[in-house]
Structures are given as structure tokens and as C-alpha cells.
PDB file of C-alpha atoms in Angstrom:
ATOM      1  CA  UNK A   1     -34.408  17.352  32.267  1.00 36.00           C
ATOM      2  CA  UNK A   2     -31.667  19.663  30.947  1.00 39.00           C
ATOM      3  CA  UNK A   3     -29.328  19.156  33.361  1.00 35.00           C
ATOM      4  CA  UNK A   4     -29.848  15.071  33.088  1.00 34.00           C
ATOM      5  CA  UNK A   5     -29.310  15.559  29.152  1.00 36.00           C
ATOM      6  CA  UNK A   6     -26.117  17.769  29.547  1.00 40.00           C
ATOM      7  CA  UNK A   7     -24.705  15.277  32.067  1.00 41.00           C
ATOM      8  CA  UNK A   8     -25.484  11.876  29.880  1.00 50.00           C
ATOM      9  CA  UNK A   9     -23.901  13.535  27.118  1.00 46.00           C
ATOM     10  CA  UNK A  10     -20.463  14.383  29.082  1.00 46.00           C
ATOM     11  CA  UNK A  11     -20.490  10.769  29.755  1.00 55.00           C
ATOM     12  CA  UNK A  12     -20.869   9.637  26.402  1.00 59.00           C
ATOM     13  CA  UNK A  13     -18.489  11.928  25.167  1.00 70.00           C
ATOM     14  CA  UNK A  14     -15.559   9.746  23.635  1.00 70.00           C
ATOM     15  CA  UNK A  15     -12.894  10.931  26.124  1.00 75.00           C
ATOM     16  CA  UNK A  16     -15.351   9.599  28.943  1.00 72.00           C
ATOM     17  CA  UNK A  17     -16.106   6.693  27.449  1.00 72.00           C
ATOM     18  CA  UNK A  18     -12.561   5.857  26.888  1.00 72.00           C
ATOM     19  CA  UNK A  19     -11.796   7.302  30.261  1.00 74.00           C
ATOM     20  CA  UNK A  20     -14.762   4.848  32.325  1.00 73.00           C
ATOM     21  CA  UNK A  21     -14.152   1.620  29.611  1.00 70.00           C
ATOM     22  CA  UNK A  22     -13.110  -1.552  31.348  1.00 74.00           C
ATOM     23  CA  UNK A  23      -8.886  -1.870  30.974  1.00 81.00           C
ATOM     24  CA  UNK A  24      -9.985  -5.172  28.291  1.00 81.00           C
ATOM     25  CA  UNK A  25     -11.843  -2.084  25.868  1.00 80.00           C
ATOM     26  CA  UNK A  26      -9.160   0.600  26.734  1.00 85.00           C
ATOM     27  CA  UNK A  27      -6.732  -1.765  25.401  1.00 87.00           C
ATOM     28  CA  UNK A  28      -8.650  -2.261  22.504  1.00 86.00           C
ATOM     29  CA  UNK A  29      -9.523   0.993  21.513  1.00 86.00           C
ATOM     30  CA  UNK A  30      -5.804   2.061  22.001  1.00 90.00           C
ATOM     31  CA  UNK A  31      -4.753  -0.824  19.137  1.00 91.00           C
ATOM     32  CA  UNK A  32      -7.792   0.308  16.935  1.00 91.00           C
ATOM     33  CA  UNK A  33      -6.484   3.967  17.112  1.00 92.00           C
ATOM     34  CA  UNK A  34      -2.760   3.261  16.611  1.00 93.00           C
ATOM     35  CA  UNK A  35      -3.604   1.206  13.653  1.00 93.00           C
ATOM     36  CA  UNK A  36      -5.720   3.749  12.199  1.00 93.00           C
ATOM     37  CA  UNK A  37      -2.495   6.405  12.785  1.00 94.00           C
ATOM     38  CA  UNK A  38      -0.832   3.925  11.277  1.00 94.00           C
ATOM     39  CA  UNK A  39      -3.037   3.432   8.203  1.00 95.00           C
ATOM     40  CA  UNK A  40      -3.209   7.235   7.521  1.00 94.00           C
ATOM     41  CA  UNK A  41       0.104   7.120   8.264  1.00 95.00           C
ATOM     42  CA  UNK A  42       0.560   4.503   4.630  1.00 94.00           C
ATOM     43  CA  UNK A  43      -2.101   6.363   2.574  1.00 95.00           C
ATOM     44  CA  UNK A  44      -0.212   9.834   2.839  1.00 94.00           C
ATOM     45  CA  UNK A  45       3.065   8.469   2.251  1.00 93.00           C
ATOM     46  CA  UNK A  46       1.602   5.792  -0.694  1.00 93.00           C
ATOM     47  CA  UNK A  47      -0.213   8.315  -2.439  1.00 92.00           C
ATOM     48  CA  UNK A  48       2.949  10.882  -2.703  1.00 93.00           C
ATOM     49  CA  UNK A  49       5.390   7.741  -3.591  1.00 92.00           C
ATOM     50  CA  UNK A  50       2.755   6.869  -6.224  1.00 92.00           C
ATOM     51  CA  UNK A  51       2.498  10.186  -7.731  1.00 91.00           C
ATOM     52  CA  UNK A  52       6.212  11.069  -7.456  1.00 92.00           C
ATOM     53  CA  UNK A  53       6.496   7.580  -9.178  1.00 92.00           C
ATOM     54  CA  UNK A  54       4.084   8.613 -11.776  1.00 91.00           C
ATOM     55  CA  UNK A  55       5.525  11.582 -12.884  1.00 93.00           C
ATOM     56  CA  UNK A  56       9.343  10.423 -12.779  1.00 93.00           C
ATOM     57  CA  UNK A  57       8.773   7.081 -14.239  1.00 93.00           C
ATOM     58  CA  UNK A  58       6.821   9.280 -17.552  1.00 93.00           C
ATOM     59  CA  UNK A  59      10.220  11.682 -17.709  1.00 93.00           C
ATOM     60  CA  UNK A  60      12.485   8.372 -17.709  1.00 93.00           C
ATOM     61  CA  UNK A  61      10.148   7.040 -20.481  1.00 92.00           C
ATOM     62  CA  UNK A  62       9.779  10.091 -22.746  1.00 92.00           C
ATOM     63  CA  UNK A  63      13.762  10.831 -22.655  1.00 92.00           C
ATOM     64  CA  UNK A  64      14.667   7.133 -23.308  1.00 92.00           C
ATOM     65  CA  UNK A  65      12.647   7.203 -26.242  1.00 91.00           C
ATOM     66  CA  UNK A  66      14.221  10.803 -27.221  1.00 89.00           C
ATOM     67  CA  UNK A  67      17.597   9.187 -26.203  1.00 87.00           C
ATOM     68  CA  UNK A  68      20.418   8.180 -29.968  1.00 84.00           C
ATOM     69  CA  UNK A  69      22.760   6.535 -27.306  1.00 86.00           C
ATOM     70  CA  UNK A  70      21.250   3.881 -25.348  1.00 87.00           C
ATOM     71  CA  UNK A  71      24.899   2.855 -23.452  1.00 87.00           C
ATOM     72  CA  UNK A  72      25.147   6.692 -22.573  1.00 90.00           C
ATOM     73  CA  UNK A  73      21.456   6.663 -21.363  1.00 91.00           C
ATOM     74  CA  UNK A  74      22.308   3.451 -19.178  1.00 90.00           C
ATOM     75  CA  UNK A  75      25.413   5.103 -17.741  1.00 90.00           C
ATOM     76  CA  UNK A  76      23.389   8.900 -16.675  1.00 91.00           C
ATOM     77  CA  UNK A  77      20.253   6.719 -15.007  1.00 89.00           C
ATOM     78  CA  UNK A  78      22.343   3.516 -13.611  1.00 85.00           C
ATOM     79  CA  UNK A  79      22.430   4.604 -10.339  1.00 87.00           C
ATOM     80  CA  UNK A  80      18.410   5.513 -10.330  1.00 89.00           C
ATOM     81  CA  UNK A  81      16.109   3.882  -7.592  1.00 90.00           C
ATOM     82  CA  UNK A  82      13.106   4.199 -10.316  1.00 93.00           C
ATOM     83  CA  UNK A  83      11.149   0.592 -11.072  1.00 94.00           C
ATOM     84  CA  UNK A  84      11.562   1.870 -14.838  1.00 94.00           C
ATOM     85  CA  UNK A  85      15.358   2.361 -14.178  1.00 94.00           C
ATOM     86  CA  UNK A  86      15.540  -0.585 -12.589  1.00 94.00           C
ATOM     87  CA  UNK A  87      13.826  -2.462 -15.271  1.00 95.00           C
ATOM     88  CA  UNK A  88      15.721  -1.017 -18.061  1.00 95.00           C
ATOM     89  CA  UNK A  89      19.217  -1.773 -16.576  1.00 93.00           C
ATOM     90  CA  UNK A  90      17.940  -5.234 -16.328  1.00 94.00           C
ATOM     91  CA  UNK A  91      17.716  -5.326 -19.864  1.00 94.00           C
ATOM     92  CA  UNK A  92      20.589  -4.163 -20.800  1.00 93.00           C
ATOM     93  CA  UNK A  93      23.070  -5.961 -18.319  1.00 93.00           C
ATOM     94  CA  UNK A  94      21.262  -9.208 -19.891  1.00 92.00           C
ATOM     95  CA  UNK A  95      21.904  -7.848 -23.322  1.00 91.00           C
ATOM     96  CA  UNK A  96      25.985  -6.938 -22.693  1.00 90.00           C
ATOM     97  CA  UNK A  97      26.004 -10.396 -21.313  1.00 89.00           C
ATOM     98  CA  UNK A  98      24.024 -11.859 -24.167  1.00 86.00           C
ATOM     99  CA  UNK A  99      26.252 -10.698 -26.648  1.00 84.00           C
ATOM    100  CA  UNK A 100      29.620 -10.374 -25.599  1.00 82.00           C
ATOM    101  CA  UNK A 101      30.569 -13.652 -27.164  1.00 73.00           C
ATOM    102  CA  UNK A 102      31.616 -14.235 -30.876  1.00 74.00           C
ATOM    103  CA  UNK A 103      28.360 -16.270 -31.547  1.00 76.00           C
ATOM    104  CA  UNK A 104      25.016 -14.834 -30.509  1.00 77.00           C
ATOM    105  CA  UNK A 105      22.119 -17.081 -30.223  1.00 82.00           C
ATOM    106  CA  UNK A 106      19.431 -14.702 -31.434  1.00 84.00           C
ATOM    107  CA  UNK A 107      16.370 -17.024 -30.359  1.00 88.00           C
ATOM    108  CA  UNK A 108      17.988 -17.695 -27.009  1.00 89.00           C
ATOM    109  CA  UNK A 109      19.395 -13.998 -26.458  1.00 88.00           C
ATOM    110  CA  UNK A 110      15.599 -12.644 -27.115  1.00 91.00           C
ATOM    111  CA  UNK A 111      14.269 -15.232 -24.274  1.00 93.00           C
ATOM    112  CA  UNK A 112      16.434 -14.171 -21.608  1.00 93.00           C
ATOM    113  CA  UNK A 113      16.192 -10.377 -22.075  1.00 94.00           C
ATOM    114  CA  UNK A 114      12.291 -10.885 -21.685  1.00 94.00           C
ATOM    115  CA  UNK A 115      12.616 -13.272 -18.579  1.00 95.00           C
ATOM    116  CA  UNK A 116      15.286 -10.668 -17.098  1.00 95.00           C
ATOM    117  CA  UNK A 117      13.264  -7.775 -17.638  1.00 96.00           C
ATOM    118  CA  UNK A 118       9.821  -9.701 -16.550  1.00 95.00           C
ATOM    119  CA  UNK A 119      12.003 -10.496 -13.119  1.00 96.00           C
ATOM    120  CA  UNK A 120      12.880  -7.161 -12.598  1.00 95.00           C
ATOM    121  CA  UNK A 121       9.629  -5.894 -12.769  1.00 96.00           C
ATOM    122  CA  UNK A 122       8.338  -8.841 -10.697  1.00 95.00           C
ATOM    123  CA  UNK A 123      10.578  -7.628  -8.225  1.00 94.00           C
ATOM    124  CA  UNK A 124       9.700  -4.076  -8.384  1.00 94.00           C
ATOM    125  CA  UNK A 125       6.222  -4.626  -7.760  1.00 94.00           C
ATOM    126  CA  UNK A 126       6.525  -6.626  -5.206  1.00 93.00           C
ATOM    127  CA  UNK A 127       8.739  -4.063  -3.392  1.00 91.00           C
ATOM    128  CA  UNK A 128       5.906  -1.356  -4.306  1.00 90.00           C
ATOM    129  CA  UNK A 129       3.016  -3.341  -2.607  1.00 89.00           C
ATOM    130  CA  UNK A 130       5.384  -4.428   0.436  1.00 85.00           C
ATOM    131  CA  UNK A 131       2.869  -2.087   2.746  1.00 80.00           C
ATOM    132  CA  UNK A 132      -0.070  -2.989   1.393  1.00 89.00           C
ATOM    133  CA  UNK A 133      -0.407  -5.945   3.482  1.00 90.00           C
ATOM    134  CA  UNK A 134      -0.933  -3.612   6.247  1.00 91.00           C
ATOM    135  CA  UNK A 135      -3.982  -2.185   4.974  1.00 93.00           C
ATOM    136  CA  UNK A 136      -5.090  -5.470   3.806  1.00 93.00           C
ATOM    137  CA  UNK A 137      -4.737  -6.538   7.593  1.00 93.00           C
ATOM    138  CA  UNK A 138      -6.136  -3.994   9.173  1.00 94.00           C
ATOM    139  CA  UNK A 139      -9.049  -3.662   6.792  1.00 94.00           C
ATOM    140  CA  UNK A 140      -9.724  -7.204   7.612  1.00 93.00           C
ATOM    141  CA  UNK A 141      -9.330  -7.700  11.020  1.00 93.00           C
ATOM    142  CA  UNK A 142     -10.239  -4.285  12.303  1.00 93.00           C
ATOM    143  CA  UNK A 143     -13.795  -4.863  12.314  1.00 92.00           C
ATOM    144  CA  UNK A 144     -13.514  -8.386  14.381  1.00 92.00           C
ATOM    145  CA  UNK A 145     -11.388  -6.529  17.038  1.00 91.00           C
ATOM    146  CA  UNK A 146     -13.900  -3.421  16.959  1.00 89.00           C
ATOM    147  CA  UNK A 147     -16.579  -6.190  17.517  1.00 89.00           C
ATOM    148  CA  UNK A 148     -14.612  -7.372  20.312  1.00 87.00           C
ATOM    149  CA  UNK A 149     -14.695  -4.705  22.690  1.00 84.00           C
ATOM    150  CA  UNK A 150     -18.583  -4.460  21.121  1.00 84.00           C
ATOM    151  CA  UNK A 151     -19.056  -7.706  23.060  1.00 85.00           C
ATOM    152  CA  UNK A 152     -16.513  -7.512  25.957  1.00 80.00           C
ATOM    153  CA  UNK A 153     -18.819  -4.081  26.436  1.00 78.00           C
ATOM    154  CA  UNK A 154     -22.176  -5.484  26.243  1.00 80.00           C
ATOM    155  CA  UNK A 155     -21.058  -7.860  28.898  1.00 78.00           C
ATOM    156  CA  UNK A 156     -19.750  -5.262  30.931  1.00 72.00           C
ATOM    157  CA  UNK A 157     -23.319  -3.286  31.080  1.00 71.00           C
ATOM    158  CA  UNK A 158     -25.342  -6.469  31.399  1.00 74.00           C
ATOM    159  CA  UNK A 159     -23.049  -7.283  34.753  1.00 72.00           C
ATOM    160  CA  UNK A 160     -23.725  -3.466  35.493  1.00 67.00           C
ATOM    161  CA  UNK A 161     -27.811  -4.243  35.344  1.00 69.00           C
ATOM    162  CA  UNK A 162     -27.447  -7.698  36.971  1.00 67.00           C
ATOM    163  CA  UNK A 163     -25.405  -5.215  40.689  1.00 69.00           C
ATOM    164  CA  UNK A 164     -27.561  -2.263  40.227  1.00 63.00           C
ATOM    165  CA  UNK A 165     -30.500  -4.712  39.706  1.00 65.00           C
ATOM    166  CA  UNK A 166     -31.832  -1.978  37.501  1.00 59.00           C
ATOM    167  CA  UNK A 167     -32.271  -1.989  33.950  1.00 58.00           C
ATOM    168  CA  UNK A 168     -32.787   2.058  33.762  1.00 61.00           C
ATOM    169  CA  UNK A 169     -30.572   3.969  30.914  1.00 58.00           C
ATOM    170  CA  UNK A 170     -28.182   5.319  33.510  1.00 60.00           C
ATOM    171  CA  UNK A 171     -27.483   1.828  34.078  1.00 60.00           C
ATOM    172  CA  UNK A 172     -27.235   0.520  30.737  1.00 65.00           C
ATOM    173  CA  UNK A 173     -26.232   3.390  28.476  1.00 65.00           C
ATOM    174  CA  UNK A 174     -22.642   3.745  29.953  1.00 66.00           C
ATOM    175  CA  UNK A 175     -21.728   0.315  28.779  1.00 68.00           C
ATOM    176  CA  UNK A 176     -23.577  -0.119  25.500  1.00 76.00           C
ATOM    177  CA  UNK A 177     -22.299   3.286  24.687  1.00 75.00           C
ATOM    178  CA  UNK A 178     -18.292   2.204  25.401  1.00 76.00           C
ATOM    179  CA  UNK A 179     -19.045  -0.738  23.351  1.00 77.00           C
ATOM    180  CA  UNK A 180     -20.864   0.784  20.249  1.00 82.00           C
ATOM    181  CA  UNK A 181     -17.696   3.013  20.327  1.00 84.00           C
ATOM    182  CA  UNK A 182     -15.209   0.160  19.809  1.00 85.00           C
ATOM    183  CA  UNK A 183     -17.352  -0.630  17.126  1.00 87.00           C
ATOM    184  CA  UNK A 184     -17.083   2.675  15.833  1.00 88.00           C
ATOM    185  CA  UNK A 185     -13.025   2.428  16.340  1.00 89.00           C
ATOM    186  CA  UNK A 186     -12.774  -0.687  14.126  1.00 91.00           C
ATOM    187  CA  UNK A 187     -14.954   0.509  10.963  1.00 92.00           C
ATOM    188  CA  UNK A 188     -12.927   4.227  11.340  1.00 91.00           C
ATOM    189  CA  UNK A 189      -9.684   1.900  10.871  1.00 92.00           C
ATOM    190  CA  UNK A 190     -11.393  -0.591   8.835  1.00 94.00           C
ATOM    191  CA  UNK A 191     -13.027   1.569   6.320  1.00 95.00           C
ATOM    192  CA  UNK A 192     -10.129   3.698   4.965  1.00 95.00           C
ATOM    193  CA  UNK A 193      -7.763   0.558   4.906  1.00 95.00           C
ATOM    194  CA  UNK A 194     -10.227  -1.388   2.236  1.00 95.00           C
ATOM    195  CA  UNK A 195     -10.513   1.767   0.558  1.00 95.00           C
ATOM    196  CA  UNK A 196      -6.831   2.869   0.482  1.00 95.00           C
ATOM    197  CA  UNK A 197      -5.644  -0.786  -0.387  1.00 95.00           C
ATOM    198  CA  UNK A 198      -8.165  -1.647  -3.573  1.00 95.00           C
ATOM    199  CA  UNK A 199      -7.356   2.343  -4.761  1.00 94.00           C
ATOM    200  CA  UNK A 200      -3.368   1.806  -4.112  1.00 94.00           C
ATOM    201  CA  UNK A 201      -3.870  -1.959  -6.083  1.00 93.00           C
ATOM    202  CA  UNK A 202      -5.542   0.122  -9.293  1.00 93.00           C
ATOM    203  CA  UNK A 203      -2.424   2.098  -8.975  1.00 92.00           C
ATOM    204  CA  UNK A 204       0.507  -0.191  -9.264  1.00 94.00           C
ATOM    205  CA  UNK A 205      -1.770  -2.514 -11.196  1.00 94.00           C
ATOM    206  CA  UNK A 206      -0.881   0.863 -13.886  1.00 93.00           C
ATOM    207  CA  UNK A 207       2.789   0.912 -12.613  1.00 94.00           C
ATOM    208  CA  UNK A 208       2.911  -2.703 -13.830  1.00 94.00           C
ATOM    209  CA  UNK A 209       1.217  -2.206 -16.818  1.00 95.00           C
ATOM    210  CA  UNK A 210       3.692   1.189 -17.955  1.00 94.00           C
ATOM    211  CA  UNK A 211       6.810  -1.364 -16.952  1.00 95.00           C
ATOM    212  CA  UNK A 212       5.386  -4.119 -18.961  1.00 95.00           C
ATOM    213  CA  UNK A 213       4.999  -1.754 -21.776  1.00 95.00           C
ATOM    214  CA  UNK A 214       8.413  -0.193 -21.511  1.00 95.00           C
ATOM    215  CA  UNK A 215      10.104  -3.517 -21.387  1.00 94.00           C
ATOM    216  CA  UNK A 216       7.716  -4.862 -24.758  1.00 94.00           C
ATOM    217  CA  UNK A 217       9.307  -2.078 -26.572  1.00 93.00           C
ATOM    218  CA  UNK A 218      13.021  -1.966 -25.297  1.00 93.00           C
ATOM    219  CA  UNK A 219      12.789  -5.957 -25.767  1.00 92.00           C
ATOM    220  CA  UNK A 220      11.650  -4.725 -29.733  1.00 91.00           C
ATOM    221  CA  UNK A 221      14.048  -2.021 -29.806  1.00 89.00           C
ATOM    222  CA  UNK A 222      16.600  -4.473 -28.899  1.00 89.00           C
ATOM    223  CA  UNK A 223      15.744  -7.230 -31.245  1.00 89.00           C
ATOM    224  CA  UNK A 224      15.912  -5.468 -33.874  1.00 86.00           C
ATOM    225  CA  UNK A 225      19.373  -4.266 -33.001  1.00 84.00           C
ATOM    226  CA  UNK A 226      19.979  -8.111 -32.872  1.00 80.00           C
ATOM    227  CA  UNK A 227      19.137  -8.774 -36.165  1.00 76.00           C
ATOM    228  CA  UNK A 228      22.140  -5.997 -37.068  1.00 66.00           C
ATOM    229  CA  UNK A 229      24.356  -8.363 -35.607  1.00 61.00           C
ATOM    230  CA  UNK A 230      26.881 -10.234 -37.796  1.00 53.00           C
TER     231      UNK A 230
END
């Protein structure tokens, strides 16, 4: 009895399983585990960018705010790859434009700095979230293609019962094993992937929110600058 328990378990060990699967399951199990790599791979480098982002984009923000010279400000931080940065020279390239003429149409000077700031940020976001669509994907599909090699593996033990003619455990657990294991593949991908992408979402949901805010009081800052106009 002990040495059938210490056998079964060797070949139900993962390696084995992977090792006996049909080439169908192999193949399958191989795209689960790259895309879970690949996952971890996003939610390490995500959660630093985020983080970095967080902390930089709250400097920018406090010493703008501290700042007497706004056209000195915009020449130290033109060059920055920050979404606040970004944002800000947005507003005031739209703003030089704006007023560079004799005549300054307040009304109409106040509408495009909001719709060139509200693109930039628009823009920014949606170069923030660019790899979230691989955790979406994953966290969607994962589980169909674990369920898959589920079913490709059933099939494989039933055909194993049908030439043994023999529905013992030895016959049957090799099979429903490999296939509860690509099961087991596609929630291990799956699962951090839905988790990752709705905790990732909360977080540039805030990045959008801080830029939103930023740009609602530079827009202010600057209309009221406008209203010093001659």
C-alpha cells in the first residue's frame, strides 16, 4: 500500500503530469504558463511605474504650486516624460498660442486651454492603461483555455478506460489528473490577471482624477491671469 501511494503520487506530481500529457495539453499548459510569466511579468513592472508615478507626479504638483514663474517652471520640466508634465505643457503651449495676438478672445481662449489640457490627459491615460489589455485578456480567456486541456484530458483518460477496458484508478487517475491540472494552469493565470487589472484600473482611475485636478486649477490660475490682460 505504501509503495502504490508513493508511486501514484510521483505520477501526479506536476512535472509528470506535464511530462506524460498528450502534445494537445503540453501545448496548452506551456501557453497558460508563459502567459502567467507574462502577467507577473505586468504586475511588477505596473505597480513600480504606478508608484514611481505617484510620488513624482505629487513633487511636480507641490513645486508648481510653490513655483512665482510659471514660463521658468515650463522651461526646467519641458522635457519631462511625467502625465502631469505632459499635461501642464499642454496648457501652456495652448495659452502662448492663445494669446500671442493683439486681441484675445477671453471666452474662446478659456475653451481651448480646457479641451487641450482634457486631450492631453486623454492621451496620457490611454498610454498608462496600454498593458492592461493584457491582463484583461488573459483574465478572460485563461480559464476557457485551462478548460480546454480540462476536456481534451478527460477525453484522453476515457480513451485510456475504453484500451485498458478497465475503469480502475491507475487507469483513470493519470488522465483526469493532467486535465484537472490545466484547469489549475488557467485559474493560476486567470486569477491574478482579474485581480491585477481591476487594482491597476483603481489606480490610474486616481492618476486621472490628480490630472483632472491639476488641469481645473492651472485652467483657474490661468483665467485669472486672462482677466489681467488688456
Amino acid at each position: 500500500m505504501n509503495l502504490f501511494f508513493n508511486t501514484d503520487a510521483a505520477t501526479l506530481s506536476p512535472i509528470a503530469l506535464f511530462i506524460q500529457a498528450d502534445w494537445v495539453v503540453k501545448f496548452v499548459m506551456l501557453g497558460l504558463l508563459a502567459a502567467s510569466i507574462w502577467v507577473w511579468a505586468i504586475i511588477v513592472g505596473f505597480g513600480r511605474r504606478i508608484g514611481r508615478l505617484r510620488r513624482t507626479s505629487e513633487k511636480f504638483e507641490s513645486d508648481f504650486w510653490k513655483a512665482d514663474d510659471i514660463d521658468a517652471f515650463h522651461r526646467l520640466h519641458k522635457d519631462s516624460a511625467l502625465p502631469i508634465a505632459r499635461v501642464f505643457g499642454a496648457g501652456v503651449s495652448e495659452w502662448r498660442r492663445s494669446t500671442a495676438g493683439k486681441t484675445i478672445d477671453r471666452a474662446g481662449t478659456r475653451e481651448r486651454l480646457a479641451t487641450a489640457m482634457g486631450a492631453a490627459i486623454a492621451s496620457e491615460i490611454d498610454r498608462l492603461a496600454d498593458r492592461l489589455n493584457v491582463l484583461a485578456t488573459v483574465g478572460a480567456v485563461a480559464p476557457f483555455v485551462g478548460l480546454f486541456g480540462t476536456v481534451w484530458g478527460i477525453m484522453r483518460a476515457f480513451t485510456g478506460i475504453a484500451q485498458a477496458q478497465s475503469s480502475s484508478l491507475a487507469v483513470v487517475a493519470p488522465g483526469i489528473a493532467e486535465a484537472l491540472f490545466a484547469t489549475a494552469l488557467g485559474l493560476f493565470a486567470a486569477i491574478p490577471a482579474v485581480i491585477a487589472y481591476n487594482r491597476f484600473g483603481h489606480g490610474i482611475n486616481r492618476v486621472e482624477a490628480r490630472l483632472n485636478r491639476f488641469a481645473d486649477g492651472f485652467h483657474t490660475t490661468l483665467s485669472r491671469q486672462l482677466e489681467g490682460q488688456g
